[in-house]
Tab-separated table of C-alpha atoms and ligand atoms in Angstrom:
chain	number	residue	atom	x	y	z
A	16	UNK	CA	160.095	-14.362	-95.952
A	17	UNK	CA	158.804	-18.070	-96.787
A	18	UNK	CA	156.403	-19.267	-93.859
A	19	UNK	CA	157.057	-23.175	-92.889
A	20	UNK	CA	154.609	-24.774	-90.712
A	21	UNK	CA	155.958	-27.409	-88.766
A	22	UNK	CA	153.603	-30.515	-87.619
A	23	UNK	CA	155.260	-31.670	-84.397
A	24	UNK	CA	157.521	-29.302	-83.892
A	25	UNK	CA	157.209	-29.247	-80.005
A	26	UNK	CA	158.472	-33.194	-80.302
A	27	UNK	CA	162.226	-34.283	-80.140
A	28	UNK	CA	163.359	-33.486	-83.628
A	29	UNK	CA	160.417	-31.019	-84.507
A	30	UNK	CA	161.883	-28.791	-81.872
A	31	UNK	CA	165.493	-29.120	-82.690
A	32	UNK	CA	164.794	-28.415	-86.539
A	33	UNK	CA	162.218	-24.931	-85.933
A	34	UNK	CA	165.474	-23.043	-84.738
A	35	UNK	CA	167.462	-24.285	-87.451
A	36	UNK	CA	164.431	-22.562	-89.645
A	37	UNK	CA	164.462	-19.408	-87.835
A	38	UNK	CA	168.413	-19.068	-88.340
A	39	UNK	CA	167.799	-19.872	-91.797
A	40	UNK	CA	165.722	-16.823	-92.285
A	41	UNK	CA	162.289	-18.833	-92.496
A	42	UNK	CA	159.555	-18.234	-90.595
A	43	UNK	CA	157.470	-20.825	-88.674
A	44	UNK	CA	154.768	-21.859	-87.469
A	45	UNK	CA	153.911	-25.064	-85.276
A	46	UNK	CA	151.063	-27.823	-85.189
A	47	UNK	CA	151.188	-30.080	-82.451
A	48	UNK	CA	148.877	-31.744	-80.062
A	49	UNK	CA	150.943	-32.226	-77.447
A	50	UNK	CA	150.491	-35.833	-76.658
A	51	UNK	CA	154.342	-36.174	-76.917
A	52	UNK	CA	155.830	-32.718	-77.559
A	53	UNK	CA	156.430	-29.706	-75.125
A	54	UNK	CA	154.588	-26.718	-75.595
A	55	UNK	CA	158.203	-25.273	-73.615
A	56	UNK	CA	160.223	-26.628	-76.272
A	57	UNK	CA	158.653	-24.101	-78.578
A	58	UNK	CA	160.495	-20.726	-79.238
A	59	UNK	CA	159.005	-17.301	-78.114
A	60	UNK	CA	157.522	-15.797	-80.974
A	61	UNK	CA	156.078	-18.543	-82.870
A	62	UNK	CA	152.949	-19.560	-82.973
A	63	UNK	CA	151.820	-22.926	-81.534
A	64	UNK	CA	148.224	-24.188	-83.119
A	65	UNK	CA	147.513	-27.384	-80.489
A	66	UNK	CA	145.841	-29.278	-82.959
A	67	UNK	CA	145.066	-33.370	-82.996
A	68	UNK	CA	146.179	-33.996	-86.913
A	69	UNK	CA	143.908	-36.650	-86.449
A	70	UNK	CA	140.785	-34.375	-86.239
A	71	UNK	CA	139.754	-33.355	-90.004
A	72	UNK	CA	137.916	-29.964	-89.559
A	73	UNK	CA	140.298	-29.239	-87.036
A	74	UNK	CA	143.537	-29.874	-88.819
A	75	UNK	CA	142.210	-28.650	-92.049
A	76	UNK	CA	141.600	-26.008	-91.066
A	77	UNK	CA	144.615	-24.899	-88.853
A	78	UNK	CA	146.520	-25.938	-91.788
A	79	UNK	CA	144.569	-23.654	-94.174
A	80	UNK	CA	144.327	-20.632	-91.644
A	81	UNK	CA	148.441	-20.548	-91.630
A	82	UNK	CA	148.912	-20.695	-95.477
A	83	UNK	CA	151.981	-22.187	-95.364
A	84	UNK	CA	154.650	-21.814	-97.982
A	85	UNK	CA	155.918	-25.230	-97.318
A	86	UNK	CA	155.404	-27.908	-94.830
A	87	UNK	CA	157.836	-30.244	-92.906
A	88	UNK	CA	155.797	-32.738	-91.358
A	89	UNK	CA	156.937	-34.677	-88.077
A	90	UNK	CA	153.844	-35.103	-86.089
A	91	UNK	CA	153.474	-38.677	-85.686
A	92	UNK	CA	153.753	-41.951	-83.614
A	93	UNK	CA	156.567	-43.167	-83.278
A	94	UNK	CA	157.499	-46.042	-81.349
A	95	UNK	CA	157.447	-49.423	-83.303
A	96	UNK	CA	157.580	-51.783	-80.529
A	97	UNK	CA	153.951	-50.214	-79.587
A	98	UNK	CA	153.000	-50.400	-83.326
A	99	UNK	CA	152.561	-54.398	-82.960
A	100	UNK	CA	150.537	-53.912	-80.292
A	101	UNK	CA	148.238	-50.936	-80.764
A	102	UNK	CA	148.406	-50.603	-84.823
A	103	UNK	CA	144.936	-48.829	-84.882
A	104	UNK	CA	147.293	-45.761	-83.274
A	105	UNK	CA	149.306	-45.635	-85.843
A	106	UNK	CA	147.237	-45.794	-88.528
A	107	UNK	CA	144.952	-43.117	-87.021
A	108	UNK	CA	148.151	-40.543	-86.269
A	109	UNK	CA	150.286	-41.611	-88.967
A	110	UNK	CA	148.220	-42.231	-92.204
A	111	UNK	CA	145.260	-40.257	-91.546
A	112	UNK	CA	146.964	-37.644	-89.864
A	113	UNK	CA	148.827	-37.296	-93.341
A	114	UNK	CA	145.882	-37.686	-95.305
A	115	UNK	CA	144.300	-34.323	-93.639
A	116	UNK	CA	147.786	-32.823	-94.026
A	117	UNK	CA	148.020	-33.637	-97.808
A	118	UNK	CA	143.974	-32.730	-98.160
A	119	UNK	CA	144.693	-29.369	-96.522
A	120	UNK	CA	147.854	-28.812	-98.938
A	121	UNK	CA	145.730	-29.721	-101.908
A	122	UNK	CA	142.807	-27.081	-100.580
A	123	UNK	CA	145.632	-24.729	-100.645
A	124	UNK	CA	147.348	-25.248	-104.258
A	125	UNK	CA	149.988	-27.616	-103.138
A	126	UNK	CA	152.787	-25.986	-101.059
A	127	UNK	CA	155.473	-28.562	-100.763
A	128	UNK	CA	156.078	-31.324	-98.274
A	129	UNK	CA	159.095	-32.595	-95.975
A	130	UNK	CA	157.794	-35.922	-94.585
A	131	UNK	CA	159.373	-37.814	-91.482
A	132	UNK	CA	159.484	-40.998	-92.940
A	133	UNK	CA	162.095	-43.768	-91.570
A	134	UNK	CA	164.631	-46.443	-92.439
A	135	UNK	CA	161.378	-48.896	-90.570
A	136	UNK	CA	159.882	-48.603	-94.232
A	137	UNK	CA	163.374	-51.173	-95.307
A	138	UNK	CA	162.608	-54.154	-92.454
A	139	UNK	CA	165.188	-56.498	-92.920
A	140	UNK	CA	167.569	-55.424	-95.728
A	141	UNK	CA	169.052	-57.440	-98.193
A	142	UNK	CA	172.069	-56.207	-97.204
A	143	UNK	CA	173.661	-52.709	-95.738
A	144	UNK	CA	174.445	-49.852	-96.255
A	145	UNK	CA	171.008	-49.625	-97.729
A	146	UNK	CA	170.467	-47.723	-100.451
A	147	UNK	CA	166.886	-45.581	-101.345
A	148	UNK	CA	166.344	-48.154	-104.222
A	149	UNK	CA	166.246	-50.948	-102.279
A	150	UNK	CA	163.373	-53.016	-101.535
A	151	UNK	CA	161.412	-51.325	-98.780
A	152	UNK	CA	159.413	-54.561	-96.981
A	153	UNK	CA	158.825	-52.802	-93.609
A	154	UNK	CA	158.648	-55.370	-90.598
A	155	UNK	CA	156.777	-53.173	-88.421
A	156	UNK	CA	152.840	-51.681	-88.468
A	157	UNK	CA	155.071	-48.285	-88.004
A	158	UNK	CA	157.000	-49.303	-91.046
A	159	UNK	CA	154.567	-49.912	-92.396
A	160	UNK	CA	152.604	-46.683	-91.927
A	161	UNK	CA	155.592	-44.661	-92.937
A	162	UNK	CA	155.632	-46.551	-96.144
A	163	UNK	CA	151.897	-45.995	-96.790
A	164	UNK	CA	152.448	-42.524	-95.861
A	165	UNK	CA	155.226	-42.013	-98.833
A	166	UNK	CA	152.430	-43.586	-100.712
A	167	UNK	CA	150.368	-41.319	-100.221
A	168	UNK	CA	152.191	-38.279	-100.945
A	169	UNK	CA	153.511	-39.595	-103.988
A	170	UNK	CA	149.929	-40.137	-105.296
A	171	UNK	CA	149.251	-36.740	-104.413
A	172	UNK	CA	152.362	-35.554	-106.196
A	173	UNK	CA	151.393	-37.389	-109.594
A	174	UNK	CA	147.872	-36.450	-109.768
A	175	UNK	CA	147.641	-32.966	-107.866
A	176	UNK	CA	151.332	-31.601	-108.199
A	177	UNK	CA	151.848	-31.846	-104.036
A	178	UNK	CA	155.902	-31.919	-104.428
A	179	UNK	CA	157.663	-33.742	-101.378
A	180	UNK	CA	160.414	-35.078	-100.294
A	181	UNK	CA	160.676	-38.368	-97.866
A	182	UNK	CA	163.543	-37.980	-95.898
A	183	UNK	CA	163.779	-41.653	-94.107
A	184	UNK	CA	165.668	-41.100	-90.564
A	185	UNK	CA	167.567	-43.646	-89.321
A	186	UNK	CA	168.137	-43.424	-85.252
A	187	UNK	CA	168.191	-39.741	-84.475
A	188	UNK	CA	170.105	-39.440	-81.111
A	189	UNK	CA	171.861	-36.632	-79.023
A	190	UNK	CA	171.128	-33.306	-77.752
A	191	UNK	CA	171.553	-29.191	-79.275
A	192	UNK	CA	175.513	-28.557	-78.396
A	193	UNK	CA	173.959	-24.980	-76.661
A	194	UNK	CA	172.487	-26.988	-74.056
A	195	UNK	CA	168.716	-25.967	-74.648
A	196	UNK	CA	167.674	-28.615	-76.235
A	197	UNK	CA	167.543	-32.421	-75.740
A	198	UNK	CA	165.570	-36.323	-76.143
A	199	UNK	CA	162.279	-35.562	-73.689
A	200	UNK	CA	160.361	-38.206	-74.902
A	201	UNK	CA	157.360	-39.296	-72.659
A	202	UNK	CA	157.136	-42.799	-73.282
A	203	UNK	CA	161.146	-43.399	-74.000
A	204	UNK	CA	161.903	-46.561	-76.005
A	205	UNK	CA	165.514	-45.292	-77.803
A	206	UNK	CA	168.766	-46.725	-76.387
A	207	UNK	CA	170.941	-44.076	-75.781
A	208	UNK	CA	168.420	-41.544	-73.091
A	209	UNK	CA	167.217	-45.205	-71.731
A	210	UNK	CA	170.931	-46.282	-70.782
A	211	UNK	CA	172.029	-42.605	-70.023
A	212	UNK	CA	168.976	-43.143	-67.466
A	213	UNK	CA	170.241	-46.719	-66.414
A	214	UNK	CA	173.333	-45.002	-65.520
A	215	UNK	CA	171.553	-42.408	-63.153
A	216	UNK	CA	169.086	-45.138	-62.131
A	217	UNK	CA	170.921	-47.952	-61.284
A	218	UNK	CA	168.081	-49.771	-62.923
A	219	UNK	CA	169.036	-52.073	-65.884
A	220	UNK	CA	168.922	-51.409	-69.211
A	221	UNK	CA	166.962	-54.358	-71.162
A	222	UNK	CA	169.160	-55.214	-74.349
A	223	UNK	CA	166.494	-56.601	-76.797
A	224	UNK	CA	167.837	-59.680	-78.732
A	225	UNK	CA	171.505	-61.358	-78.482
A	226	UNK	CA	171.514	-63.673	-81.480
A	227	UNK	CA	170.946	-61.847	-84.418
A	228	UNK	CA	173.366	-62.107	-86.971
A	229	UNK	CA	175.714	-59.569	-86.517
A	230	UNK	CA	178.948	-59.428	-85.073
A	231	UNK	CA	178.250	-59.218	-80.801
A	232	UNK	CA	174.680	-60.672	-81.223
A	233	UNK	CA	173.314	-57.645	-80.476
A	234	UNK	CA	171.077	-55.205	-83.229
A	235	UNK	CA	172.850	-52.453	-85.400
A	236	UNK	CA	171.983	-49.294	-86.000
A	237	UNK	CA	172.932	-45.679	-87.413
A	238	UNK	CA	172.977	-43.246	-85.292
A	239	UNK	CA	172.645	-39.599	-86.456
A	240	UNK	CA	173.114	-36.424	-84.591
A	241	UNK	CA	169.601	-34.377	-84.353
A	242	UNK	CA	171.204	-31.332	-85.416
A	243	UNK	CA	173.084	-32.867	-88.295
A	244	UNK	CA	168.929	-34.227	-89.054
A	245	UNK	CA	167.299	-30.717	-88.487
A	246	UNK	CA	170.049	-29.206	-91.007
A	247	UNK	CA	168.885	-31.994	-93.523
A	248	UNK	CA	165.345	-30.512	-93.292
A	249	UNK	CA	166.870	-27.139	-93.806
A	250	UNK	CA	168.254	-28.403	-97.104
A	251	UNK	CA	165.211	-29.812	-98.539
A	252	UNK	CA	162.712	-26.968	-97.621
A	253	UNK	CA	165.071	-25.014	-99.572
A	254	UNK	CA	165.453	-27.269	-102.315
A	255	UNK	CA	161.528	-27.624	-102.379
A	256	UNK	CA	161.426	-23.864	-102.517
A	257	UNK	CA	163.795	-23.247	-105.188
A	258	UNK	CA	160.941	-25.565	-107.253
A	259	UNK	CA	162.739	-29.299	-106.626
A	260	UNK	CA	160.889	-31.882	-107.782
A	261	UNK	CA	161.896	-33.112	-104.041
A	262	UNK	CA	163.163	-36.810	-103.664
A	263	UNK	CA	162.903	-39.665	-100.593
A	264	UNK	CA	166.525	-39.454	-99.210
A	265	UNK	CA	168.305	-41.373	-96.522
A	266	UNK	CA	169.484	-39.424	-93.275
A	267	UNK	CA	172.336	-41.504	-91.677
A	268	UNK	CA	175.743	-41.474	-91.186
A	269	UNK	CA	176.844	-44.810	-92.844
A	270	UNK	CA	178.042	-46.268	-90.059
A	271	UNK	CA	176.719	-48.771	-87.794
A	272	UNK	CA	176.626	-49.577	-84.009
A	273	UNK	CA	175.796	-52.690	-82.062
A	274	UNK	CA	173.508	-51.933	-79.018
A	275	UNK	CA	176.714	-53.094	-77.152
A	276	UNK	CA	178.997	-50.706	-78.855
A	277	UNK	CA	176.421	-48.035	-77.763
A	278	UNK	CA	176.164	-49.040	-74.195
A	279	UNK	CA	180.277	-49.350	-74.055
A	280	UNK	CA	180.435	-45.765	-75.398
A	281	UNK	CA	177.852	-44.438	-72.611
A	282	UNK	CA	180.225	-46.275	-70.515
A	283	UNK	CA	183.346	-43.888	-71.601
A	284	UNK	CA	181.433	-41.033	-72.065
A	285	UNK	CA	179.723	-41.342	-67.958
A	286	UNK	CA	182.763	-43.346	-66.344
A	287	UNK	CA	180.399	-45.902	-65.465
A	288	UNK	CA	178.831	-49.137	-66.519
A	289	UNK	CA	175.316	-49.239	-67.652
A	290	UNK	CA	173.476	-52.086	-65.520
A	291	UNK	CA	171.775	-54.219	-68.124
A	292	UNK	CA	169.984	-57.326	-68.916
A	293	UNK	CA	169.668	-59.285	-71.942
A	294	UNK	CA	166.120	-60.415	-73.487
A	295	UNK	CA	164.570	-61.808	-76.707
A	296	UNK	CA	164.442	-60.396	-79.836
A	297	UNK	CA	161.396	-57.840	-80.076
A	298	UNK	CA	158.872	-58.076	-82.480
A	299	UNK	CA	159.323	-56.248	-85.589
A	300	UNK	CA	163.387	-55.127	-85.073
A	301	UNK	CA	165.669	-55.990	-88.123
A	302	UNK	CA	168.707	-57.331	-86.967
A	303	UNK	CA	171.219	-54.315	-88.890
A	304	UNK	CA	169.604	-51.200	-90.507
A	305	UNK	CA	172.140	-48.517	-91.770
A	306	UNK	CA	172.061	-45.628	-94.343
A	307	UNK	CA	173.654	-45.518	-97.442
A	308	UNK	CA	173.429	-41.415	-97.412
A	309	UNK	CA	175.293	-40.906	-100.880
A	310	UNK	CA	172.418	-39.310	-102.347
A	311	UNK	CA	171.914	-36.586	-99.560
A	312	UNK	CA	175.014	-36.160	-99.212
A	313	UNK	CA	175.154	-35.199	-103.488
A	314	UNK	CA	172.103	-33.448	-104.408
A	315	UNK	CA	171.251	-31.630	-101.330
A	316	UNK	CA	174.635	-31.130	-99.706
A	317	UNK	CA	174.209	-32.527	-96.601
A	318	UNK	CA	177.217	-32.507	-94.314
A	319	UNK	CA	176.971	-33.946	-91.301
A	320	UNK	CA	178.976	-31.953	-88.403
A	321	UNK	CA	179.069	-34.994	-85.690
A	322	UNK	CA	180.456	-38.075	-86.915
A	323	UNK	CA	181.658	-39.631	-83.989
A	324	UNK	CA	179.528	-42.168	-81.467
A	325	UNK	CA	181.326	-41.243	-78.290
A	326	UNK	CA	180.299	-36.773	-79.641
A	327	UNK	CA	176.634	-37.895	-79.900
A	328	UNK	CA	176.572	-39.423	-76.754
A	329	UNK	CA	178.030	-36.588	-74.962
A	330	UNK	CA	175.842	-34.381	-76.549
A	331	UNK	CA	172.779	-36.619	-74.871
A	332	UNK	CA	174.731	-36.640	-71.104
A	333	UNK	CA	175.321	-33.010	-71.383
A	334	UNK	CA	171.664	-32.390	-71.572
A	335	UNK	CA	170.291	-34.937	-69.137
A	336	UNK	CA	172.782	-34.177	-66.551
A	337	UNK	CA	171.991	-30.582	-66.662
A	338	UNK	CA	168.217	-31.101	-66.834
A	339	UNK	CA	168.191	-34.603	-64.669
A	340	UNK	CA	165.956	-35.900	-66.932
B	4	NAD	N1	163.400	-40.402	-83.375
B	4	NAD	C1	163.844	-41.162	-84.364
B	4	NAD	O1	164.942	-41.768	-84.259
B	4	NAD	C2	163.076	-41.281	-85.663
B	4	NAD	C3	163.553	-42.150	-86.647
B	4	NAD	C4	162.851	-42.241	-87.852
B	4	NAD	C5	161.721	-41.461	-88.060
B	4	NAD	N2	161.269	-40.632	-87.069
B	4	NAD	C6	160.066	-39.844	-87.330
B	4	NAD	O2	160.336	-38.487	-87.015
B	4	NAD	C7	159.153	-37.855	-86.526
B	4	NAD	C8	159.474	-37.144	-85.222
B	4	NAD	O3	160.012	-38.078	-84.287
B	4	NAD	P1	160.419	-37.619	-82.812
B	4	NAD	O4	161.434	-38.572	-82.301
B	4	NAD	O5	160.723	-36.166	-82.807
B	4	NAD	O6	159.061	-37.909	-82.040
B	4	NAD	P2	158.285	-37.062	-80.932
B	4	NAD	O7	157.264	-37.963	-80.341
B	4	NAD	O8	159.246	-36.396	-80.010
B	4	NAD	O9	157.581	-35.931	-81.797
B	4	NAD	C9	156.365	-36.144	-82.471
B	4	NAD	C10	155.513	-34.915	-82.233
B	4	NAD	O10	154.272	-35.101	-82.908
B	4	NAD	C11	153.222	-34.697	-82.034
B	4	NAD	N3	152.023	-35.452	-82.412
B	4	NAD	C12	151.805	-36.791	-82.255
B	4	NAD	N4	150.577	-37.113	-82.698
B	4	NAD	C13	150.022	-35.962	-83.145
B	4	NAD	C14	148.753	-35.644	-83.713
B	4	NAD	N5	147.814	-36.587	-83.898
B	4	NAD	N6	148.508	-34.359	-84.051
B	4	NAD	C15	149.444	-33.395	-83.856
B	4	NAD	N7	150.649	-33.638	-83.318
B	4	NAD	C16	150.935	-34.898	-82.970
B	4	NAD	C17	153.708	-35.022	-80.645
B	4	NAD	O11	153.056	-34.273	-79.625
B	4	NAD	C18	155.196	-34.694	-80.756
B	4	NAD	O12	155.468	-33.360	-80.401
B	4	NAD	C19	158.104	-38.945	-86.411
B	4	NAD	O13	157.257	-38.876	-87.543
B	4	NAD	C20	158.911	-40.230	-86.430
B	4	NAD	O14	158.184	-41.302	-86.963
B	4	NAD	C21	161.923	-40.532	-85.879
């Protein structure tokens, strides 16, 4: 049975993809340090090295005493607002983090890769749906480091034979339909938890930027259901397996949502109005970001079982009405 290890797979998507693994007959082990993940959100029966990626010794050699078949690598930080602020972070997590991952693979004769990259490595496209050939100018020190990060594996693939596959997320949102599983972010910056927790709050949502160019003002995004994500890493482990050359593929649905359109469906979904307040534009946010997932969708056959806004958000209430959080 092939053995994945999973780097932050006790975080938000990490956690919804290791089941996914399991039920595809894979078996898994998890690297995480914690700082955002939930050592609870890891399944009984497999094992959990707390390891900061960070750390070389350490992470080389957690990395090396596993002996992976393959990797899929989430670990990381995420948040790009904080990215502006505290780059040095980011760079520490999200490049050299990857560098010990990709020295560790090369130690052990290059098992293959899924990366967490991000549509952040785009900024402001040229125009949408965005294909993977176009420009990638990231706006953001997180773009940025995602970008560097693809950089680095891709070196590794030409001169070491490290095979890998980007797959660039666009926003990941909702909660597993059993119930189990859900957005438990720490430090939450992503709309639709922050407005589901407006709702229960009564304290107001801030909507970041009202003049952009798009149709309400407001930015737009795709939003992708986490399972429909953790089946897409399903997909290329396998294809990486089967000895794929592996690819950097977009992860979206192809449509796009104003942060108003969001807010209205958490509106119909709860049966009541998020309180909000409008604010400037943050640092580093394109204005419209959303996938064109054609290639996916072809060479991988990824079909994505939620394609409906107002199904993701339920998905989301579901789980933080049962778990109030
Ligand atoms: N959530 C999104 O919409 C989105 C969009 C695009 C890309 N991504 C990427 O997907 C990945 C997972 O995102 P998420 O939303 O699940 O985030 P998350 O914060 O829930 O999960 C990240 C996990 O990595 C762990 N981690 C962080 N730093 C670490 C370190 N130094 N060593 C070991 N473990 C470490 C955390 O404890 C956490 O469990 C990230 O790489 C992120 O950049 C996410």
């Amino acid at each position: 049975m092939p053995h994945v290890l999973v780097t932050g797979g006790a975080g938000y998507i990490g956690s919804h993809t290791v089941p996914r693994l399991l039920a595809a007959g894979l078996e898994v082990t998890v690297l995480d340090d914690l700082s955002a993940g939930h050592a609870s959100a890891v399944p009984n029966g497999v094992r959990l090295f707390e390891v900061d990626l960070a750390e070389e010794v350490e992470a080389v050699r957690a990395i090396e005493l596993s002996r992976p078949d393959a990797v899929v690598h989430f670990a990381g930080a995420i948040e790009a607002g904080l990215s502006m602020t505290d780059p040095a972070r980011f760079y520490r997590v999200n490049v050299l983090g990857s560098f010990h991952v990709a020295e560790a693979l090369r130690l052990l004769g290059c098992p293959p890769l899924v990366y967490s990259s991000s549509a952040a490595v785009y900024g402001d496209p040229e125009s949408v749906p965005i294909p993977e050939t176009a420009p990638t100018r990231p706006t953001s020190v997180y773009g940025r480091t995602k970008l560097d990060t693809e950089g680095l594996f891709a070196a590794y693939r030409g001169a070491y034979g490290l095979r890998s596959t980007a797959l660039r997320y666009f926003n990941a949102a909702g909660a597993a339909t059993d119930g189990g599983l859900g957005e438990a972010h720490r430090v939450e910056t992503h709309l639709i938890p922050l407005a589901l927790r407006a709702v229960a709050s009564g304290d107001p949502l801030t909507v970041f930027g009202t003049d952009y160019p798009t149709p309400d003002g407001s930015a737009v995004r795709d939003y992708v259901h986490v399972d429909d994500l953790a089946d897409a890493h399903v997909l290329a482990v396998r294809s990486l397996l089967d000895g794929d050359a592996g690819a950097a593929y977009n992860v979206g649905l192809g449509v796009g949502f104003s942060v108003l359109e969001v807010l209205a469906a958490v509106e119909r979904v709860t049966g009541t109005p998020v309180p909000q307040q409008l604010s400037d534009r943050r640092s580093g946010d394109p204005a419209e970001l959303v996938a064109d997932s054609a290639r996916i969708r072809a060479e991988l056959g990824w079909t994505p079982a939620h394609a409906d806004l107002d199904d993701i958000v339920a998905t989301a209430y579901a789980w933080h009405a049962a778990t109030g959080q």
